CSV table of C-alpha atoms in Angstrom, one decimal:
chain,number,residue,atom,x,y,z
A,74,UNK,CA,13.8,-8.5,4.6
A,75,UNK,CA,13.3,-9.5,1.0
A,76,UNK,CA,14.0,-6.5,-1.2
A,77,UNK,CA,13.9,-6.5,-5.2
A,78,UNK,CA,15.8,-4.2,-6.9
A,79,UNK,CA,15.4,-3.7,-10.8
A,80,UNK,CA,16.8,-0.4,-12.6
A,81,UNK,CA,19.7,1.3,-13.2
A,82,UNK,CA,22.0,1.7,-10.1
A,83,UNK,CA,22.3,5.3,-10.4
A,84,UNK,CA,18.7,6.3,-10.8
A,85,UNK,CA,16.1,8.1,-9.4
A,86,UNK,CA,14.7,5.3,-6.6
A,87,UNK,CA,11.3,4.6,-6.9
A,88,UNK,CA,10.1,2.3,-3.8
A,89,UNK,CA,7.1,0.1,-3.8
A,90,UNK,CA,5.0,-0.4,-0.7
A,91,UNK,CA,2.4,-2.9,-0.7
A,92,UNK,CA,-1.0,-3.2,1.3
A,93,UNK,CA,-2.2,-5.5,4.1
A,94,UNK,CA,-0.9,-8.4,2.2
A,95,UNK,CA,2.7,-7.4,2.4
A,96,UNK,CA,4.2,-8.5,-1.1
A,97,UNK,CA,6.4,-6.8,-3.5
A,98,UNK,CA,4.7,-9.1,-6.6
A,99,UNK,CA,1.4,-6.6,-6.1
A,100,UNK,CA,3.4,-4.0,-8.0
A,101,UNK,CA,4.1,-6.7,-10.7
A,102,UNK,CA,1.8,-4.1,-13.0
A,103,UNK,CA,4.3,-0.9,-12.5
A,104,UNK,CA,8.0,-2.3,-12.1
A,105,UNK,CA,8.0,-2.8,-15.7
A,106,UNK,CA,7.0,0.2,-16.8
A,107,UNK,CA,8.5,2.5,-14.4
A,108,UNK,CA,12.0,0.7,-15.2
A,109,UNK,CA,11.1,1.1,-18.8
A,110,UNK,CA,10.6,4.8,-17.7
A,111,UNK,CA,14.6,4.8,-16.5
A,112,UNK,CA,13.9,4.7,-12.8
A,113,UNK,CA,16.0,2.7,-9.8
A,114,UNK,CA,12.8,0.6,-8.1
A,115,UNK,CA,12.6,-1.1,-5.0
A,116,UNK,CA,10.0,-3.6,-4.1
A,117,UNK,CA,9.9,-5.6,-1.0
A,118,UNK,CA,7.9,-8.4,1.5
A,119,UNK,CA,7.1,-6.4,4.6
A,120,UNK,CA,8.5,-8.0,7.9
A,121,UNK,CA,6.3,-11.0,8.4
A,122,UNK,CA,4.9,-11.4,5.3
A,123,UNK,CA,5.9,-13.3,2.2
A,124,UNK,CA,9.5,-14.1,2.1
A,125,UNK,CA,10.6,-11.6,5.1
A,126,UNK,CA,9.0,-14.1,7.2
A,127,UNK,CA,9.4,-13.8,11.1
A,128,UNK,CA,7.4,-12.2,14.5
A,129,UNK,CA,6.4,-9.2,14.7
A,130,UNK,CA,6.9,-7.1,18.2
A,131,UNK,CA,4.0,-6.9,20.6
A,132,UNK,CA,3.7,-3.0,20.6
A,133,UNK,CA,4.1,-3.7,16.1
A,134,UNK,CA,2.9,0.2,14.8
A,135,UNK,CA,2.8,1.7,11.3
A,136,UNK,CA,6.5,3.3,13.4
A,137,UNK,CA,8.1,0.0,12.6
A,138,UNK,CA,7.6,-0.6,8.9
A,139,UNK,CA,8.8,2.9,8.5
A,140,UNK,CA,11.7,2.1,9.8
A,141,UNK,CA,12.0,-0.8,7.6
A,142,UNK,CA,11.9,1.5,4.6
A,143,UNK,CA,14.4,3.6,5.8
A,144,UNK,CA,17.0,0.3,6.7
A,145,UNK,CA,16.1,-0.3,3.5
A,146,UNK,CA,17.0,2.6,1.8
A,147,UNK,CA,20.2,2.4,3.4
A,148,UNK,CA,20.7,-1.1,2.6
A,149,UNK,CA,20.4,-0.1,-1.2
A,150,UNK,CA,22.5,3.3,-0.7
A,151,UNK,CA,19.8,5.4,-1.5
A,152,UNK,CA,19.5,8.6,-0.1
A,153,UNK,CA,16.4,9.2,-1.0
A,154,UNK,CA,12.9,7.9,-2.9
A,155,UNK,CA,9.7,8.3,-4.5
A,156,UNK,CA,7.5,6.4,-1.9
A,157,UNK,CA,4.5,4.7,-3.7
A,158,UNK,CA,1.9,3.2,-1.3
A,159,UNK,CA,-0.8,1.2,-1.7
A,160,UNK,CA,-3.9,1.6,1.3
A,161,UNK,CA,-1.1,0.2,4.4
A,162,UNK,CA,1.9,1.0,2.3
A,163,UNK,CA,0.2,4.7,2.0
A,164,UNK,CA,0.2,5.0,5.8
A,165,UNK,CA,4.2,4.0,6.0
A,166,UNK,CA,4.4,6.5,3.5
A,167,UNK,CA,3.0,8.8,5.6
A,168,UNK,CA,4.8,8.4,8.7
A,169,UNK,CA,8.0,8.1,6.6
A,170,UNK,CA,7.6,11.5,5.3
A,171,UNK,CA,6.9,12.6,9.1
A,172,UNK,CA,9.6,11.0,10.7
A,173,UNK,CA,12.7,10.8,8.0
A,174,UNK,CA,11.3,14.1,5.6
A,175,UNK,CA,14.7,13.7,4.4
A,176,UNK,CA,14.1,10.8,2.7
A,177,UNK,CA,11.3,11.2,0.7
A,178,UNK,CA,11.2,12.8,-2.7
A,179,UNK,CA,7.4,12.7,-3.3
A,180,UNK,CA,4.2,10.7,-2.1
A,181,UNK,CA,2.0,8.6,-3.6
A,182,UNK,CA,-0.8,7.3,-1.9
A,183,UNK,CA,-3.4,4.7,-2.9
A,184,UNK,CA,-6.9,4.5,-1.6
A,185,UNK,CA,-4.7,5.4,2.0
A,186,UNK,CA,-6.2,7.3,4.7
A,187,UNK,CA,-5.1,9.3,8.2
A,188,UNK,CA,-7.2,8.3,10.5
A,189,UNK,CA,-9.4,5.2,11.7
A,190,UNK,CA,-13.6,5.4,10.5
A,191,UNK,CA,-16.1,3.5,10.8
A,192,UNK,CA,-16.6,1.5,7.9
A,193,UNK,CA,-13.3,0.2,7.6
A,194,UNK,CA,-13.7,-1.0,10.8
A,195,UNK,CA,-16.4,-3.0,10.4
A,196,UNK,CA,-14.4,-4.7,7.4
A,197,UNK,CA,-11.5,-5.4,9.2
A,198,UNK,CA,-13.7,-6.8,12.3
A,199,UNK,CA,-15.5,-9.4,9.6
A,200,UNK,CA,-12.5,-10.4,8.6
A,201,UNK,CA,-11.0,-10.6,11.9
A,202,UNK,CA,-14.3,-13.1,12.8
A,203,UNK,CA,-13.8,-14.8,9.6
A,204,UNK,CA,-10.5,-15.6,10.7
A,205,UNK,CA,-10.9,-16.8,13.8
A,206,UNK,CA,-14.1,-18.5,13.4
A,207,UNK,CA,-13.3,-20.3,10.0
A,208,UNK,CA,-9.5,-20.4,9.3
A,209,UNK,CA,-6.9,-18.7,6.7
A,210,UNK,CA,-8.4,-20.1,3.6
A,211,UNK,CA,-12.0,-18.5,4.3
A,212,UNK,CA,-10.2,-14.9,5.2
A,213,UNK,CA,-8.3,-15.1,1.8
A,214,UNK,CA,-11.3,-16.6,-0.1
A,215,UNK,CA,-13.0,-13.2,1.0
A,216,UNK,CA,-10.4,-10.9,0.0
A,217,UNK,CA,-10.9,-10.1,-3.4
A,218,UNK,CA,-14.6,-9.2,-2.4
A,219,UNK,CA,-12.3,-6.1,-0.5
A,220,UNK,CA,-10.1,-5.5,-3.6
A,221,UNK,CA,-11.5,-5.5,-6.9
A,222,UNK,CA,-14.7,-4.9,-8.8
A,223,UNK,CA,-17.3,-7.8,-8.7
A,224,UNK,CA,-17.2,-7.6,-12.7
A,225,UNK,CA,-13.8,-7.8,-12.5
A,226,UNK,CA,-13.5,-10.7,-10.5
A,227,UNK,CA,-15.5,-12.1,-12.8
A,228,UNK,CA,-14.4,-11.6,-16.1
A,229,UNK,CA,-10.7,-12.6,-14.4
A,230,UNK,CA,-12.0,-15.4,-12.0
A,231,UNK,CA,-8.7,-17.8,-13.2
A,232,UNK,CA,-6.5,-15.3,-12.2
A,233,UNK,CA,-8.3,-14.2,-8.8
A,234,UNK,CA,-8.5,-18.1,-7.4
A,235,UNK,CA,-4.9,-18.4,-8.2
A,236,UNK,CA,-4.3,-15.4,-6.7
A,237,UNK,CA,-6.2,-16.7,-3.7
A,238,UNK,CA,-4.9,-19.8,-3.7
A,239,UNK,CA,-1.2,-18.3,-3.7
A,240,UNK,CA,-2.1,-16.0,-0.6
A,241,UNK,CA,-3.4,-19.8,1.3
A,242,UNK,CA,-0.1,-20.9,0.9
A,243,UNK,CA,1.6,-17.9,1.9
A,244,UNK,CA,-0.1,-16.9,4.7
A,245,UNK,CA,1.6,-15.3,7.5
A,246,UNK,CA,-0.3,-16.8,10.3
A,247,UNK,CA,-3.3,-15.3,12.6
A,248,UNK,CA,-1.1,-13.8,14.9
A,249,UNK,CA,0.7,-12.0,12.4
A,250,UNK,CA,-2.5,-10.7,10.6
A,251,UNK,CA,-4.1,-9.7,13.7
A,252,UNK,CA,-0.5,-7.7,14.3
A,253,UNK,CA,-0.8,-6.0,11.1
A,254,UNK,CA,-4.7,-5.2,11.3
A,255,UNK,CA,-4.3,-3.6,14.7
A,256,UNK,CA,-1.4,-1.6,13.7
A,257,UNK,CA,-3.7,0.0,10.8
A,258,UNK,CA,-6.4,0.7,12.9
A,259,UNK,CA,-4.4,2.6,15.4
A,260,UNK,CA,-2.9,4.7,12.6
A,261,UNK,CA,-3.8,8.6,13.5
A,262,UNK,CA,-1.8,11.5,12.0
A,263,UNK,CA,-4.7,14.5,11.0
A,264,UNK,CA,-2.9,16.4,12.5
A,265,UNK,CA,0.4,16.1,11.3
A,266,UNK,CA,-0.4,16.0,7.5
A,267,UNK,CA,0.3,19.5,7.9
A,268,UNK,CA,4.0,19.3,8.3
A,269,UNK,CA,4.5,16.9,5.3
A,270,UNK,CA,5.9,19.1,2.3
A,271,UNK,CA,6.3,16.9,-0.3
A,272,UNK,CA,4.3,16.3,-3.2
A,273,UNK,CA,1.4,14.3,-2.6
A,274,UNK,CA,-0.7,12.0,-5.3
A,275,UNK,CA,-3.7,10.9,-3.9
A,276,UNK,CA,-4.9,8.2,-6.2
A,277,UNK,CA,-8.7,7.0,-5.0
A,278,UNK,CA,-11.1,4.9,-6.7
A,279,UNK,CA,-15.0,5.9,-5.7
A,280,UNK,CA,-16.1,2.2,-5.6
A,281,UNK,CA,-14.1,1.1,-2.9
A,282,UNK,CA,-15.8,-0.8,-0.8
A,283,UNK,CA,-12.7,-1.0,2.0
A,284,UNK,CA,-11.8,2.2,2.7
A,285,UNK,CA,-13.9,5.5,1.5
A,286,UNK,CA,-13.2,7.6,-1.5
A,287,UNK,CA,-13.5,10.5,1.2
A,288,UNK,CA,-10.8,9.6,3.2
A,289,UNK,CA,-8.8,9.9,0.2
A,290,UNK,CA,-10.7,13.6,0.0
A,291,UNK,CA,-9.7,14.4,3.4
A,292,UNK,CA,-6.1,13.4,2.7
A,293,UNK,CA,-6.4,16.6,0.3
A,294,UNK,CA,-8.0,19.1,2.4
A,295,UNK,CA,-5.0,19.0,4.7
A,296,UNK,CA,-2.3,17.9,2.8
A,297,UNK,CA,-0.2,21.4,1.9
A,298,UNK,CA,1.1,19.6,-2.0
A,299,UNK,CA,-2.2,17.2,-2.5
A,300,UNK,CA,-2.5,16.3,-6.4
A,301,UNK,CA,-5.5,14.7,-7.1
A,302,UNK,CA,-6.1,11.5,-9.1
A,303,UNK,CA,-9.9,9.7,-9.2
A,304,UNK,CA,-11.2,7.0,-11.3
A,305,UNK,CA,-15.0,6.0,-11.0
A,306,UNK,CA,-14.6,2.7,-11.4
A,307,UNK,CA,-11.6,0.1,-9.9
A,308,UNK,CA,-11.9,-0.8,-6.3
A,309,UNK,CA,-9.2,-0.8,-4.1
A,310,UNK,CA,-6.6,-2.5,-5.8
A,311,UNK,CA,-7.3,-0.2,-8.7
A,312,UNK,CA,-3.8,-0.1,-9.9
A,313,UNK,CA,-4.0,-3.5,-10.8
A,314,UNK,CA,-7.7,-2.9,-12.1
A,315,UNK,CA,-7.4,0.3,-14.0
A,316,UNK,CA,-3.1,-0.3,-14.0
A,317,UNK,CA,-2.9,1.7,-17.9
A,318,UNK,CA,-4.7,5.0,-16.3
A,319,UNK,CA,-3.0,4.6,-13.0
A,320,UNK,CA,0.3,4.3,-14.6
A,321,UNK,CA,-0.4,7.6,-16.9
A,322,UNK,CA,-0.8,9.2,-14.1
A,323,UNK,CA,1.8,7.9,-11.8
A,324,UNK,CA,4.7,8.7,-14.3
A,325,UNK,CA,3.3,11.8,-14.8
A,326,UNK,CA,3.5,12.9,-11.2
A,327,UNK,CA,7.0,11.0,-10.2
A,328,UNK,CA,8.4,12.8,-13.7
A,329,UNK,CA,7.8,16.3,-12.5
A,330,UNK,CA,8.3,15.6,-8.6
């Protein structure tokens, strides 16, 4: 897979895993400043996306890209990371920290969740039908209605059609998509949040419109090292949105994890 690796080689790791778009440049508003910060960080294009083009496996499970991390990790001789996940990237997190505790310093999870609900559902089946019915370049014209604010989109609306534009070109095909939806949806580990003892930042935004600030809340509740960060106003992709409070906030936690 394609793996970016910026920092000093004997560094804490910090690794970068992106959402349902699958490509290290969505963390282009935190590699600078956690290198600037002295840390080791990883970014990378999840198998089948990006530039880690190629087909995914029938049975393809939230299982498998955690296994991608941890080839990963070994591929780059680290023993272990600071796992940062955005919404999908949360969930290999997750199962990360349940299936290799070992090596995971700390969490952070962005607008992520542990089980399917309802509205996310319906979002993911819209897109589905917009992809089927209509083609790639409606699905990604209709992304950034799931990501950002509608005032951010547009005050930036250069930057979000380029952005659009880039995921057209880019994208990984419908079977791919459909691979990586599913996989999400299945995604079920209540349960188990229980045995993860790491650190955990749960960073939500409340106007998501994706996935629900409470699954974020419910994250907490069972979580046993749940740190809390919230902003009112940001979307899902609120890192990119709100990146300077984010940031604060994700040094902070990494620093004394």
């Amino acid at each position: 897979m394609y793996t970016e690796v910026h920092g000093p080689a004997d560094a804490e790791v910090v690794l970068l895993s992106s959402g349902l778009g699958g490509s290290a440049n969505y963390w282009t508003l935190q590699i600078p400043m956690l290198v600037e910060a002295g840390y080791r960080v990883i970014a990378y294009d999840q198998h089948g996306t990006g530039r880690s083009r190629g087909a995914l496996p029938g049975d393809y499970a939230i299982e498998h890209m955690a296994q991608d991390v941890r080839r990963i990790l070994d591929a780059t001789q680290s023993d272990h990371c600071h796992l940062v996940g955005h919404a999908l990237g949360g969930l290999v997190g997750l199962q990360l920290a349940l299936d290799c505790p070992e090596r995971v310093r700390s969490l952070t999870l962005i607008n992520a969740w542990s089980e399917p609900n309802p509205h996310s559902a319906r979002c993911f089946d819209a897109r589905l039908t917009l992809l089927a019915d209509s083609g790639p370049r409606a699905y990604v014209e209709a992304q950034p209605i799931f990501l950002y604010p509608a005032s951010w989109c547009a005050a930036n609306a250069e930057r979000v059609q380029a952005e659009v534009d880039h995921a057209f070109e880019h994208f990984p095909g419908a079977d791919t998509m459909r691979a990586r939806i599913a996989a999400l949806r299945r995604f079920d580990v209540t349960a188990r949040l229980v045995e993860i003892g790491v650190p955990v930042l749960i960073s939500v935004a409340r106007d998501d419109v994706l996935v629900p600030w409470t699954c974020s809340e419910q994250l907490a509740r069972h979580l046993p090292d749940a740190h809390w960060h919230c902003v009112e106003h940001g979307a899902h992709a609120h890192n990119i949105t709100a990146a300077g409070e984010f940031n604060d906030s994700l040094l902070s936690f990494v620093k004394n994890s």
